[in-house]
């Protein structure tokens, strides 16, 4: 008789969609082979509706080939307390009705924390994908979400070795921590070809390596009038030398309106609506450099080895600085940092370990192992190790080789 595992997969905001897509695809791939291994995987995709605009949500479902959500909680925007409470109130009955074996949450948005909190009270197991990242800055709402989610989750699936260290320091037992790699890179690798054939550069009249790609939306950069005005002025100055493409997040646009910052005064800036996934990857790949405060872009630019300046005092993704092409910057040092890039004074960067497009496989394997269903582990793991040219050692999996 075949065994069954049921997952609820949570997606709420833009940066979640590229993380759930590979997990869903891997569940489907695995399920197609049920006759072989005897384990049936079932999933429901729950969209909390934290992001709801076509350009912040629907377009990613299309680009990434994600099936329509089974359930949409349609929580929308609100203060942190309101948004979190709305997700919790609407998610609790779904859990009671669906009775999943696991709830899989990704990233660090309000929806991630809210669903984890509900499950921990109901005794439902939670797997957190992208666990263990820390900026050590509790003024960031995401940092609070990360700490709470990791404290409550049952399985902590980490994207980089530093995340394992953070969790251990917080007293989380080794047995709960699995280094699986960066699942965002699965989506990136799978969509490279489409990104590289995007017509966007031609449409915007841009040359490869001849423009700057900017995204800014963090409250610390955009929710303060003096700061946001200064950012816009500096971007205007950069645009005098090189085209600056700035797809604007709805939060940033809303704050510009509130502070009466006239966007049409910044003539050199190409301010536009948020981009699709493929178009954003295309710009990240081909920009002279990226200026951002997004977590995802720090990682994607690292993969493409495109220089990245992160307009923040800290990052929860230090591996992008240690081995990648990322550097933290501030308004007072931005010009000098840009000059370093233009004068090629920055190191070339490498791709971190396990950012290889195979993370979803390791996630599903870890979930099977944690559920006591280990039969597939050898198949996938052996293939993976053989392809990488490593000697296969069953005892190292699923923690992987952490050295
Ligand atoms: C959220 C995440 C952040 C992530 C970002 C990516 C939290 C605490 N923050 O921030 O970690 O980096 O998503 O985009 O979870 N809005 C729209 N349309 C939408 C969604 C939002 O117009 O589809 C506007 C609303 O005015 C809303 C504002 O953007 O009030 C902020 O949205 P919210 O979901 O609260 O946070 P983000 O800034 O998007």
Coordinates of C-alpha atoms and ligand atoms in Angstrom, one line a residue:
X1 CA 0.0 0.0 0.0
X2 CA 1.4 3.4 -0.9
X3 CA 2.1 6.0 1.8
X4 CA 0.8 9.5 1.6
X5 CA 2.1 12.9 2.7
X6 CA 0.1 16.1 2.4
X7 CA 1.7 19.5 2.3
X8 CA 0.2 23.0 2.5
X9 CA 2.5 25.4 0.7
X10 CA 2.3 29.1 1.6
X11 CA 3.0 32.0 -0.7
X12 CA 2.1 35.5 0.2
X13 CA 4.3 38.2 -1.4
X14 CA 6.3 38.7 -4.5
X15 CA 9.6 37.2 -3.3
X16 CA 7.8 34.0 -2.2
X17 CA 6.6 33.0 -5.7
X18 CA 10.1 32.1 -7.1
X19 CA 10.7 30.0 -4.0
X20 CA 7.5 27.9 -4.0
X21 CA 7.6 27.2 -7.8
X22 CA 10.5 24.7 -7.7
X23 CA 9.1 23.0 -4.6
X24 CA 5.7 22.4 -6.4
X25 CA 7.5 21.2 -9.5
X26 CA 9.5 18.7 -7.5
X27 CA 6.4 17.4 -5.7
X28 CA 4.8 16.9 -9.1
X29 CA 7.9 15.2 -10.5
X30 CA 8.1 12.9 -7.4
X31 CA 4.4 12.1 -7.5
X32 CA 4.6 11.1 -11.2
X33 CA 6.8 8.2 -10.1
X34 CA 4.6 6.9 -7.2
X35 CA 4.6 3.4 -8.6
X36 CA 8.4 3.2 -8.2
X37 CA 8.7 4.4 -4.6
X38 CA 5.3 4.0 -3.1
X39 CA 5.0 7.4 -1.6
X40 CA 2.2 9.7 -2.7
X41 CA 2.8 13.4 -2.3
X42 CA -0.1 15.8 -2.3
X43 CA -0.1 19.5 -2.0
X44 CA -2.4 22.5 -1.7
X45 CA -1.1 26.0 -2.6
X46 CA -2.3 28.7 -0.3
X47 CA -1.9 32.3 -1.4
X48 CA -2.4 34.6 1.5
X49 CA -3.0 37.6 -0.8
X50 CA -0.5 39.8 1.0
X51 CA 0.5 41.0 -2.5
X52 CA -2.4 41.2 -4.9
X53 CA -1.6 43.5 -7.8
X54 CA -1.3 41.9 -11.2
X55 CA 2.3 43.1 -11.4
X56 CA 3.2 42.0 -7.8
X57 CA 1.5 38.5 -8.0
X58 CA -0.3 37.2 -11.1
X59 CA 2.5 37.8 -13.5
X60 CA 4.8 35.6 -11.5
X61 CA 2.4 32.7 -11.6
X62 CA 2.4 33.1 -15.4
X63 CA 6.2 33.5 -15.7
X64 CA 7.0 30.7 -13.3
X65 CA 4.3 28.3 -14.5
X66 CA 2.8 28.0 -11.0
X67 CA -0.7 26.5 -10.9
X68 CA -3.4 28.8 -9.7
X69 CA -3.6 28.8 -5.9
X70 CA -6.1 26.3 -4.4
X71 CA -7.1 28.8 -1.8
X72 CA -6.6 32.6 -1.7
X73 CA -7.0 34.2 1.7
X74 CA -7.1 37.7 0.1
X75 CA -5.8 39.5 3.2
X76 CA -4.5 42.5 1.3
X77 CA -2.5 45.4 2.8
X78 CA -2.6 46.7 6.4
X79 CA -0.5 47.5 9.4
X80 CA 1.8 44.6 10.5
X81 CA -0.6 43.6 13.3
X82 CA -3.7 43.7 11.0
X83 CA -2.0 41.8 8.2
X84 CA -0.6 39.2 10.4
X85 CA -3.8 38.7 12.3
X86 CA -5.8 38.5 9.1
X87 CA -3.6 35.7 7.8
X88 CA -3.8 33.9 11.1
X89 CA -7.6 34.1 11.4
X90 CA -8.1 33.0 7.8
X91 CA -5.5 30.3 7.8
X92 CA -6.5 28.5 11.0
X93 CA -9.7 27.0 9.6
X94 CA -7.9 25.9 6.4
X95 CA -5.4 23.9 8.6
X96 CA -8.3 22.3 10.5
X97 CA -10.0 21.4 7.3
X98 CA -7.0 20.2 5.2
X99 CA -5.1 18.4 8.0
X100 CA -1.7 18.5 6.4
X101 CA 1.3 16.5 7.4
X102 CA 3.5 19.5 6.8
X103 CA 3.1 23.2 6.2
X104 CA 5.9 24.6 4.1
X105 CA 6.6 28.3 4.5
X106 CA 9.3 30.3 2.6
X107 CA 11.2 33.5 3.2
X108 CA 10.6 36.1 5.8
X109 CA 7.4 38.1 5.0
X110 CA 4.5 38.6 7.4
X111 CA 2.6 35.6 5.9
X112 CA 5.5 33.3 6.6
X113 CA 5.5 34.1 10.3
X114 CA 1.6 34.3 10.6
X115 CA 1.1 30.8 9.2
X116 CA 4.0 29.3 11.3
X117 CA 2.4 30.7 14.4
X118 CA -1.0 29.1 13.6
X119 CA 0.6 25.7 12.9
X120 CA 2.6 25.7 16.1
X121 CA -0.5 26.2 18.2
X122 CA -2.4 23.4 16.2
X123 CA 0.5 21.0 16.5
X124 CA 1.1 20.9 12.7
X125 CA 4.7 20.5 11.6
X126 CA 6.3 23.4 9.8
X127 CA 9.2 23.4 7.4
X128 CA 10.9 26.8 6.9
X129 CA 12.6 27.2 3.6
X130 CA 15.4 29.9 3.8
X131 CA 15.8 29.4 7.5
X132 CA 18.6 30.9 9.6
X133 CA 19.2 34.2 7.7
X134 CA 19.9 37.0 10.1
X135 CA 20.6 40.7 9.6
X136 CA 20.9 41.2 13.4
X137 CA 18.7 44.3 12.9
X138 CA 15.4 44.0 14.7
X139 CA 14.2 47.3 13.2
X140 CA 13.6 45.3 10.0
X141 CA 10.2 43.7 10.2
X142 CA 11.6 40.7 8.3
X143 CA 14.1 40.1 11.0
X144 CA 11.3 39.6 13.6
X145 CA 9.5 37.3 11.2
X146 CA 12.7 35.2 10.7
X147 CA 13.4 34.9 14.4
X148 CA 9.8 33.9 15.3
X149 CA 9.5 31.5 12.4
X150 CA 12.8 29.7 13.1
X151 CA 12.0 29.4 16.8
X152 CA 8.8 27.6 16.1
X153 CA 9.5 25.6 12.9
X154 CA 10.2 21.9 13.1
X155 CA 12.5 21.6 10.1
X156 CA 14.9 24.5 9.2
X157 CA 16.1 24.3 5.6
X158 CA 19.0 26.6 5.2
X159 CA 20.3 28.3 2.0
X160 CA 23.9 28.8 3.2
X161 CA 26.3 27.7 5.8
X162 CA 26.2 31.0 7.8
X163 CA 22.5 30.3 8.4
X164 CA 23.3 26.9 10.1
X165 CA 25.7 28.8 12.4
X166 CA 23.1 31.4 13.3
X167 CA 20.5 28.7 14.2
X168 CA 23.0 26.7 16.3
X169 CA 23.9 29.9 18.2
X170 CA 20.2 30.4 19.0
X171 CA 20.1 26.9 20.5
X172 CA 18.3 25.1 17.7
X173 CA 19.3 21.4 17.8
X174 CA 21.4 20.2 14.8
X175 CA 18.8 17.5 14.1
X176 CA 16.3 20.2 13.0
X177 CA 18.7 22.0 10.6
X178 CA 19.3 20.9 7.0
X179 CA 21.6 22.7 4.6
X180 CA 19.8 22.4 1.3
X181 CA 20.9 25.4 -0.7
X182 CA 19.1 28.3 -2.2
X183 CA 15.8 27.4 -3.8
X184 CA 15.6 30.8 -5.6
X185 CA 18.4 29.6 -7.8
X186 CA 16.3 26.7 -8.9
X187 CA 13.9 29.1 -10.4
X188 CA 16.7 31.3 -11.8
X189 CA 18.4 28.4 -13.5
X190 CA 15.2 27.0 -14.9
X191 CA 14.3 30.4 -16.4
X192 CA 17.7 31.5 -17.7
X193 CA 16.8 31.0 -21.3
X194 CA 13.6 32.9 -21.2
X195 CA 15.3 35.7 -19.3
X196 CA 18.0 35.9 -21.9
X197 CA 15.5 36.1 -24.8
X198 CA 13.5 38.9 -23.1
X199 CA 12.9 41.7 -25.5
X200 CA 13.1 44.3 -22.8
X201 CA 16.6 45.7 -23.5
X202 CA 15.6 46.4 -27.1
X203 CA 12.3 47.9 -26.1
X204 CA 14.1 50.3 -23.7
X205 CA 17.0 51.0 -26.1
X206 CA 19.5 49.8 -23.6
X207 CA 23.0 48.3 -24.3
X208 CA 24.3 45.3 -22.4
X209 CA 26.4 46.6 -19.4
X210 CA 25.4 50.1 -20.3
X211 CA 22.8 50.9 -17.6
X212 CA 22.0 50.6 -13.9
X213 CA 19.2 48.5 -12.5
X214 CA 17.6 50.0 -9.4
X215 CA 15.0 48.6 -7.0
X216 CA 14.2 50.2 -3.6
X217 CA 11.3 49.4 -1.4
X218 CA 12.5 48.9 2.2
X219 CA 10.7 51.1 4.8
X220 CA 14.2 52.2 6.0
X221 CA 14.9 53.7 2.5
X222 CA 11.5 54.9 1.4
X223 CA 9.3 55.7 4.4
X224 CA 11.2 58.8 5.4
X225 CA 10.8 62.0 3.4
X226 CA 14.3 63.4 3.7
X227 CA 15.9 60.1 2.9
X228 CA 13.7 59.3 -0.1
X229 CA 14.2 62.8 -1.5
X230 CA 17.9 62.4 -1.2
X231 CA 17.8 58.9 -2.8
X232 CA 15.9 60.3 -5.8
X233 CA 18.3 63.2 -6.2
X234 CA 21.3 60.8 -6.2
X235 CA 19.6 58.5 -8.7
X236 CA 19.0 61.6 -10.9
X237 CA 22.7 62.4 -10.7
X238 CA 23.7 58.8 -11.7
X239 CA 21.3 59.0 -14.6
X240 CA 23.3 62.0 -16.1
X241 CA 26.1 59.5 -16.9
X242 CA 24.3 56.2 -17.6
X243 CA 20.6 55.2 -18.1
X244 CA 19.0 54.2 -14.8
X245 CA 16.1 51.8 -14.9
X246 CA 13.9 52.0 -11.8
X247 CA 10.8 49.7 -11.7
X248 CA 9.0 51.1 -8.7
X249 CA 7.5 49.0 -6.0
X250 CA 4.0 50.1 -5.0
X251 CA 5.2 51.1 -1.5
X252 CA 7.9 53.4 -3.0
X253 CA 5.4 55.0 -5.4
X254 CA 2.9 55.5 -2.6
X255 CA 5.5 57.2 -0.4
X256 CA 6.6 59.4 -3.4
X257 CA 3.0 60.5 -3.7
X258 CA 2.7 61.1 0.0
X259 CA 5.9 63.2 0.2
X260 CA 4.9 65.0 -3.0
X261 CA 8.1 63.9 -4.8
X262 CA 7.4 64.7 -8.5
X263 CA 8.7 61.7 -10.4
X264 CA 8.5 63.5 -13.8
X265 CA 11.2 66.0 -12.6
X266 CA 13.8 63.1 -12.8
X267 CA 14.0 63.1 -16.5
X268 CA 17.0 60.7 -16.9
X269 CA 15.4 58.1 -14.6
X270 CA 13.4 55.4 -16.4
X271 CA 10.7 55.0 -13.7
X272 CA 8.3 52.2 -14.5
X273 CA 5.9 49.7 -13.1
X274 CA 7.3 46.5 -11.3
X275 CA 8.8 44.1 -13.8
X276 CA 7.9 40.5 -14.6
X277 CA 10.3 37.8 -13.3
X278 CA 12.0 37.2 -16.7
X279 CA 12.5 40.9 -17.4
X280 CA 14.0 41.4 -13.9
X281 CA 16.4 38.5 -14.4
X282 CA 17.3 39.9 -17.8
X283 CA 18.2 43.3 -16.3
X284 CA 20.1 41.8 -13.5
X285 CA 22.2 39.7 -15.9
X286 CA 23.0 42.6 -18.3
X287 CA 23.2 45.7 -16.0
X288 CA 26.6 47.4 -15.4
X289 CA 25.6 47.2 -11.8
X290 CA 22.5 46.7 -9.6
X291 CA 21.6 49.2 -6.8
X292 CA 19.0 47.6 -4.5
X293 CA 17.7 47.0 -1.0
X294 CA 16.0 43.7 -2.0
X295 CA 17.2 40.3 -0.6
X296 CA 16.4 38.5 -3.8
X297 CA 18.4 40.8 -6.0
X298 CA 21.5 40.5 -3.8
X299 CA 21.3 36.8 -4.5
X300 CA 20.4 36.9 -8.2
X301 CA 23.2 39.4 -9.0
X302 CA 25.6 37.1 -7.1
X303 CA 24.6 34.3 -9.4
X304 CA 25.1 36.5 -12.5
X305 CA 28.3 38.0 -11.1
X306 CA 26.9 41.4 -11.7
X307 CA 28.3 44.0 -9.2
X308 CA 25.6 44.8 -6.7
X309 CA 25.4 47.8 -4.2
X310 CA 23.0 47.2 -1.4
X311 CA 21.7 50.4 0.1
X312 CA 21.4 49.1 3.6
X313 CA 23.6 49.1 6.7
X314 CA 23.4 45.3 7.0
X315 CA 22.3 42.2 5.1
X316 CA 20.9 38.8 6.2
X317 CA 22.7 37.4 3.2
X318 CA 26.4 37.8 4.1
X319 CA 27.4 35.1 1.7
X320 CA 26.6 37.4 -1.2
X321 CA 29.3 39.7 0.2
X322 CA 31.8 37.1 1.3
X323 CA 31.8 35.1 -2.0
X324 CA 29.5 37.0 -4.3
X325 CA 29.5 40.4 -5.9
X326 CA 27.5 42.3 -3.3
X327 CA 28.6 45.3 -1.2
X328 CA 26.7 47.3 1.4
X329 CA 26.6 51.0 0.7
X330 CA 25.1 54.2 2.1
X331 CA 24.2 57.5 0.6
X332 CA 27.4 59.1 1.7
X333 CA 29.6 56.4 0.1
X334 CA 27.5 55.6 -3.0
X335 CA 29.5 57.8 -5.4
X336 CA 32.8 56.2 -4.3
X337 CA 31.4 52.7 -4.5
X338 CA 30.0 53.4 -8.0
X339 CA 33.4 54.7 -9.1
X340 CA 35.1 51.5 -7.9
X341 CA 32.7 49.4 -10.0
X342 CA 33.2 51.6 -13.1
X343 CA 37.0 51.4 -12.6
X344 CA 36.8 47.6 -12.3
X345 CA 38.2 47.7 -8.8
X346 CA 35.9 45.0 -7.4
X347 CA 36.7 41.3 -7.0
X348 CA 34.9 39.1 -9.6
X349 CA 32.8 36.9 -7.2
X350 CA 31.8 33.3 -7.1
X351 CA 28.5 31.3 -6.8
X352 CA 28.0 30.0 -3.3
X353 CA 27.7 26.3 -2.5
X354 CA 24.4 24.5 -3.3
X355 CA 23.1 27.4 -5.4
X356 CA 23.0 24.9 -8.1
X357 CA 19.4 24.5 -9.2
X358 CA 18.9 21.3 -7.2
X359 CA 17.7 22.7 -3.9
X360 CA 14.0 21.6 -4.3
X361 CA 15.2 18.0 -4.6
X362 CA 17.1 18.3 -1.4
X363 CA 14.0 20.0 0.3
X364 CA 11.7 17.2 -0.7
X365 CA 14.2 14.6 0.3
X366 CA 14.6 16.2 3.7
X367 CA 10.9 16.3 4.2
X368 CA 10.6 12.6 3.3
X369 CA 13.4 11.7 5.7
X370 CA 11.9 13.7 8.5
X371 CA 8.6 11.9 7.9
X372 CA 10.3 8.6 8.2
X373 CA 10.0 7.9 4.5
X374 CA 13.6 7.5 3.4
X375 CA 13.3 5.2 0.4
X376 CA 13.9 7.8 -2.3
X377 CA 16.9 9.3 -0.5
X378 CA 19.5 7.1 -2.1
X379 CA 18.3 7.6 -5.7
X380 CA 18.3 11.3 -5.8
X381 CA 21.2 11.8 -3.5
X382 CA 23.5 9.4 -5.4
X383 CA 22.6 11.0 -8.7
X384 CA 23.4 14.4 -7.3
X385 CA 26.7 13.4 -5.8
X386 CA 27.8 11.5 -8.9
X387 CA 27.0 14.5 -11.1
X388 CA 29.0 16.8 -8.8
X389 CA 31.9 14.3 -8.8
X390 CA 31.8 13.7 -5.1
X391 CA 32.0 10.3 -3.5
X392 CA 28.6 9.4 -2.2
X393 CA 28.3 9.1 1.6
X394 CA 24.8 8.2 2.9
X395 CA 25.7 9.4 6.4
X396 CA 26.2 12.9 5.3
X397 CA 22.8 13.3 3.9
X398 CA 20.5 15.3 4.3
X399 CA 22.8 17.7 6.2
X400 CA 25.0 17.6 3.2
X401 CA 28.7 18.5 3.4
X402 CA 28.9 21.6 5.5
X403 CA 32.6 22.3 5.2
Ligands
LIG1 C1 6.8 42.9 1.7 C2 7.6 42.2 2.7 C3 9.1 42.4 2.4 C4 9.4 42.1 0.9 C5 8.4 42.8 0.0 C6 8.7 42.5 -1.4 C7 6.8 42.1 5.0 C8 6.9 42.6 6.4 N1 7.4 42.7 4.0 O1 7.0 44.3 1.8 O2 9.9 41.6 3.2 O3 10.7 42.4 0.6 O4 7.1 42.5 0.4 O5 7.8 43.2 -2.3 O6 6.1 41.1 4.8 N2 0.9 47.2 -2.2 C9 0.3 47.4 -3.4 N3 0.0 46.2 -4.1 C10 0.4 45.0 -3.7 C11 1.0 44.9 -2.5 C12 1.3 46.0 -1.8 O7 -0.1 48.4 -3.9 O8 0.1 44.0 -4.4 C13 1.3 48.5 -1.5 C14 0.2 48.8 -0.4 O9 0.1 50.2 -0.4 C15 0.9 48.4 0.9 C16 2.4 48.5 0.5 O10 2.5 48.3 -0.9 O11 0.5 49.1 1.9 C17 3.3 47.6 1.3 O12 2.9 46.3 1.1 P1 3.3 45.2 2.3 O13 2.8 43.8 1.8 O14 2.8 45.7 3.6 O15 4.8 45.2 2.4 P2 6.0 45.4 1.3 O16 6.6 46.7 1.4 O17 5.5 45.0 -0.1

